[in-house]
Amino acid sequence: MRNLYISNITAWAPGIGSDNTLWNEWANDNASIELTNESPKLEYTDPLFRRRLSQITKMTVHVVHGVLEQSHISKETKLVFMSLRGEIARTLSVTKGLVQDNMILPAGFSLSVFNTPISSATLAFGLKGGYSVIYPSKSDFSQAFKAAVAPVLAGTEKELILAYADELVPEAYGDKRPTENIPLAYAFVISSEKKDNCICIEDFSNTGKSPVDFLKFLLK
C-alpha cells in the first residue's frame, strides 16, 4: 500500500485555542477541552462574513486558515470535510421554527446544511479546488478517514486538505447527547509525497475510531 504523509496539522478547541504546547499536553491527558460554545474570532475575515457563522463553521474556517498559513499549498487543492454531526445547533433551531411556527427561514436553512463549514472556508479564502463532505458510517471516524484519503492512495490526487469539526451538542438533546460531546476542529495536508516534519501513515489499523483518538494519534 502507498504510504501517506500528514503535515501542517492545525487544531482549535475551546480552552486550548491553537496553542501547540497545550495541544501536546492535551494529547498526553494533561489539559482539557472546555465544553462551551466558544469559537475562534476570525479577525482575518470580513465582519459581515463571520457575523452569522456557527461554532462548527468558525472552527472549520480557522483550522483551514491555519493550514493555508503554514503551507505553500495551491488554492486549486481539493478539500475533504468530515463531521459526525454537522450543523447540529442550527439544525435544531430550524426544526424548532418548523414545529413552533410552521415556517423555515431561507437564510437559516441555507446555513444549516452539512457542507456549510467547508463551503464557508472556500469562500473566505478563495479556494477553487472544490470539496467533498463525508459522514462517518456508524460514527467510525477511521472509515471516514479511509474514504477521504482514497484519491491520494489511488494516485488521482497528489495531496488534499482534510478537515474535521464538530460543535457542542445543545442541552436540548438531553440524554441523546453523545458521550464524546467535544467541540473540536482540526485540519492537515495529506500527501503521497514526503514533506518536512511530516507524519507517515503506513498502517490504518491503529489510527483510532473517534476524532479525538485520531488527533491524539497524530500529536503523540
Short mmCIF file of C-alpha atoms in Angstrom, two decimals:
data_model
loop_
_atom_site.label_atom_id
_atom_site.label_comp_id
_atom_site.label_asym_id
_atom_site.label_seq_id
_atom_site.Cartn_x
_atom_site.Cartn_y
_atom_site.Cartn_z
CA MET A 1 0.00 0.00 0.00
CA ARG A 2 1.19 3.51 -0.78
CA ASN A 3 2.42 5.48 2.24
CA LEU A 4 0.61 8.66 3.17
CA TYR A 5 2.19 11.74 4.73
CA ILE A 6 0.37 14.15 7.05
CA SER A 7 1.72 17.66 7.56
CA ASN A 8 0.73 21.17 8.67
CA ILE A 9 -1.62 19.99 11.40
CA THR A 10 -3.77 22.77 12.85
CA ALA A 11 -6.30 22.29 15.66
CA TRP A 12 -8.67 24.51 17.63
CA ALA A 13 -10.95 23.90 20.62
CA PRO A 14 -12.38 25.96 23.50
CA GLY A 15 -9.91 26.37 26.34
CA ILE A 16 -6.95 25.37 24.18
CA GLY A 17 -7.28 27.51 21.08
CA SER A 18 -4.42 26.89 18.66
CA ASP A 19 -1.68 26.71 21.31
CA ASN A 20 0.65 23.87 20.26
CA THR A 21 2.00 23.44 23.77
CA LEU A 22 -1.49 22.99 25.19
CA TRP A 23 -2.37 20.56 22.41
CA ASN A 24 0.64 18.43 23.25
CA GLU A 25 -0.41 18.48 26.90
CA TRP A 26 -3.96 17.53 25.89
CA ALA A 27 -2.67 14.60 23.83
CA ASN A 28 -0.98 13.33 26.99
CA ASP A 29 -4.10 13.92 29.13
CA ASN A 30 -2.61 16.93 30.93
CA ALA A 31 -5.01 19.56 29.52
CA SER A 32 -8.75 19.59 28.83
CA ILE A 33 -11.05 20.99 26.17
CA GLU A 34 -13.76 23.17 27.66
CA LEU A 35 -17.32 22.09 26.87
CA THR A 36 -18.56 25.52 25.81
CA ASN A 37 -19.86 27.33 22.73
CA GLU A 38 -16.70 29.42 22.46
CA SER A 39 -15.41 29.86 18.89
CA PRO A 40 -12.39 31.49 17.22
CA LYS A 41 -12.66 35.20 16.46
CA LEU A 42 -11.69 35.01 12.76
CA GLU A 43 -10.25 38.53 12.78
CA TYR A 44 -8.75 37.90 9.34
CA THR A 45 -12.20 37.62 7.72
CA ASP A 46 -14.78 40.27 6.87
CA PRO A 47 -17.04 41.13 9.86
CA LEU A 48 -20.20 40.69 7.78
CA PHE A 49 -18.99 37.28 6.65
CA ARG A 50 -18.30 35.89 10.12
CA ARG A 51 -21.22 37.53 11.93
CA ARG A 52 -23.75 34.72 11.46
CA LEU A 53 -21.43 31.72 11.43
CA SER A 54 -21.92 28.90 13.94
CA GLN A 55 -19.30 27.39 16.25
CA ILE A 56 -18.57 24.48 13.90
CA THR A 57 -18.21 26.73 10.87
CA LYS A 58 -15.96 29.23 12.64
CA MET A 59 -13.73 26.41 13.87
CA THR A 60 -13.54 24.90 10.39
CA VAL A 61 -12.68 28.22 8.76
CA HIS A 62 -9.99 28.77 11.39
CA VAL A 63 -8.20 25.43 11.03
CA VAL A 64 -8.27 25.61 7.22
CA HIS A 65 -6.77 29.09 7.53
CA GLY A 66 -4.05 27.63 9.76
CA VAL A 67 -3.15 25.01 7.16
CA LEU A 68 -3.01 27.60 4.40
CA GLU A 69 -0.79 29.85 6.54
CA GLN A 70 1.66 27.05 7.32
CA SER A 71 1.97 25.55 3.86
CA HIS A 72 2.55 26.62 0.27
CA ILE A 73 -0.39 24.56 -0.92
CA SER A 74 -2.18 25.68 -4.08
CA LYS A 75 -5.65 27.22 -3.91
CA GLU A 76 -6.58 24.61 -6.53
CA THR A 77 -6.08 21.81 -3.98
CA LYS A 78 -9.21 19.81 -3.20
CA LEU A 79 -10.63 19.67 0.33
CA VAL A 80 -12.44 16.94 2.22
CA PHE A 81 -14.58 17.73 5.26
CA MET A 82 -15.60 15.15 7.88
CA SER A 83 -18.07 15.56 10.73
CA LEU A 84 -20.14 13.33 12.98
CA ARG A 85 -22.95 15.83 13.49
CA GLY A 86 -22.52 18.83 11.20
CA GLU A 87 -24.52 22.00 11.95
CA ILE A 88 -26.46 20.37 14.76
CA ALA A 89 -27.23 23.53 16.77
CA ARG A 90 -28.51 25.41 13.73
CA THR A 91 -30.46 22.36 12.57
CA LEU A 92 -32.17 22.30 15.98
CA SER A 93 -33.07 25.98 15.58
CA VAL A 94 -34.53 25.37 12.11
CA THR A 95 -36.53 22.37 13.41
CA LYS A 96 -37.92 24.42 16.28
CA GLY A 97 -39.05 27.07 13.80
CA LEU A 98 -40.83 24.44 11.74
CA VAL A 99 -42.57 22.88 14.76
CA GLN A 100 -43.49 26.10 16.57
CA ASP A 101 -44.15 28.50 13.70
CA ASN A 102 -44.71 26.11 10.77
CA MET A 103 -42.04 28.11 8.98
CA ILE A 104 -38.43 27.75 7.86
CA LEU A 105 -36.48 30.91 7.17
CA PRO A 106 -34.40 30.52 3.98
CA ALA A 107 -31.29 32.14 5.47
CA GLY A 108 -31.29 29.84 8.49
CA PHE A 109 -31.91 26.76 6.39
CA SER A 110 -29.14 27.59 3.93
CA LEU A 111 -26.63 27.75 6.80
CA SER A 112 -27.82 24.51 8.41
CA VAL A 113 -26.73 22.08 5.69
CA PHE A 114 -23.86 19.63 6.19
CA ASN A 115 -21.43 21.34 3.82
CA THR A 116 -21.77 24.84 5.34
CA PRO A 117 -18.47 24.72 7.31
CA ILE A 118 -16.20 23.75 4.44
CA SER A 119 -18.01 25.81 1.81
CA SER A 120 -17.61 28.84 4.09
CA ALA A 121 -13.86 28.18 4.26
CA THR A 122 -13.59 28.07 0.46
CA LEU A 123 -15.46 31.38 0.22
CA ALA A 124 -13.35 33.01 2.92
CA PHE A 125 -10.04 32.16 1.23
CA GLY A 126 -10.96 31.97 -2.46
CA LEU A 127 -10.21 28.25 -2.73
CA LYS A 128 -11.02 26.84 -6.17
CA GLY A 129 -10.24 23.14 -5.99
CA GLY A 130 -13.68 22.03 -4.85
CA TYR A 131 -14.58 19.94 -1.84
CA SER A 132 -16.23 16.71 -0.71
CA VAL A 133 -18.03 16.02 2.57
CA ILE A 134 -18.10 12.68 4.39
CA TYR A 135 -20.26 11.43 7.24
CA PRO A 136 -18.54 8.56 9.12
CA SER A 137 -20.57 5.36 8.84
CA LYS A 138 -21.76 4.24 12.30
CA SER A 139 -19.75 7.17 13.73
CA ASP A 140 -16.50 5.33 12.93
CA PHE A 141 -14.07 8.12 12.11
CA SER A 142 -11.45 5.70 10.80
CA GLN A 143 -13.80 4.67 8.00
CA ALA A 144 -14.34 8.30 7.00
CA PHE A 145 -10.58 8.87 7.00
CA LYS A 146 -10.02 5.91 4.68
CA ALA A 147 -12.66 7.23 2.28
CA ALA A 148 -11.17 10.73 2.42
CA VAL A 149 -7.64 9.63 1.54
CA ALA A 150 -8.71 7.21 -1.21
CA PRO A 151 -7.91 9.69 -4.05
CA VAL A 152 -4.34 10.05 -2.75
CA LEU A 153 -3.93 6.30 -2.32
CA ALA A 154 -5.29 5.73 -5.83
CA GLY A 155 -2.95 8.33 -7.27
CA THR A 156 -5.69 10.55 -8.69
CA GLU A 157 -4.68 13.36 -6.29
CA LYS A 158 -1.17 14.14 -5.05
CA GLU A 159 -2.45 15.92 -1.96
CA LEU A 160 -5.62 17.06 -0.22
CA ILE A 161 -6.60 19.27 2.67
CA LEU A 162 -8.57 17.24 5.20
CA ALA A 163 -10.69 19.00 7.83
CA TYR A 164 -12.75 17.61 10.68
CA ALA A 165 -15.06 19.56 13.01
CA ASP A 166 -17.90 19.01 15.45
CA GLU A 167 -19.54 21.55 17.73
CA LEU A 168 -21.04 21.19 21.19
CA VAL A 169 -24.39 19.39 21.06
CA PRO A 170 -27.09 21.60 22.67
CA GLU A 171 -28.51 20.64 26.08
CA ALA A 172 -31.94 20.35 24.47
CA TYR A 173 -30.93 16.91 23.20
CA GLY A 174 -30.86 15.66 26.80
CA ASP A 175 -29.81 12.05 27.20
CA LYS A 176 -29.46 11.78 23.42
CA ARG A 177 -26.29 13.87 23.59
CA PRO A 178 -23.28 11.74 22.70
CA THR A 179 -20.82 10.65 25.38
CA GLU A 180 -17.96 12.22 23.45
CA ASN A 181 -19.60 15.63 23.11
CA ILE A 182 -16.44 17.63 22.46
CA PRO A 183 -16.28 20.85 20.40
CA LEU A 184 -13.17 20.40 18.29
CA ALA A 185 -11.76 21.06 14.82
CA TYR A 186 -8.54 20.18 13.06
CA ALA A 187 -7.14 20.14 9.55
CA PHE A 188 -3.99 19.00 7.80
CA VAL A 189 -2.45 18.23 4.42
CA ILE A 190 -2.43 14.59 3.31
CA SER A 191 0.07 13.83 0.57
CA SER A 192 1.64 10.96 -1.33
CA GLU A 193 4.99 12.75 -1.16
CA LYS A 194 7.13 13.12 1.94
CA LYS A 195 7.34 16.64 3.35
CA ASP A 196 9.36 18.31 6.10
CA ASN A 197 8.16 17.48 9.62
CA CYS A 198 5.50 15.09 8.35
CA ILE A 199 3.91 12.00 9.88
CA CYS A 200 3.99 8.83 7.82
CA ILE A 201 0.87 6.65 7.84
CA GLU A 202 1.75 3.06 6.93
CA ASP A 203 -0.91 1.21 8.88
CA PHE A 204 -4.56 2.29 9.07
CA SER A 205 -5.47 -0.19 11.81
CA ASN A 206 -4.24 1.87 14.78
CA THR A 207 -5.46 5.37 13.99
CA GLY A 208 -8.49 5.19 16.32
CA LYS A 209 -12.21 5.14 15.66
CA SER A 210 -13.03 8.58 17.05
CA PRO A 211 -11.87 12.06 16.00
CA VAL A 212 -10.29 12.54 19.44
CA ASP A 213 -8.38 9.25 19.20
CA PHE A 214 -7.16 10.14 15.72
CA LEU A 215 -5.89 13.57 16.73
CA LYS A 216 -4.09 12.11 19.75
CA PHE A 217 -2.53 9.55 17.42
CA LEU A 218 -1.21 12.40 15.27
CA LEU A 219 0.08 14.51 18.16
CA LYS A 220 1.83 11.81 20.18
#
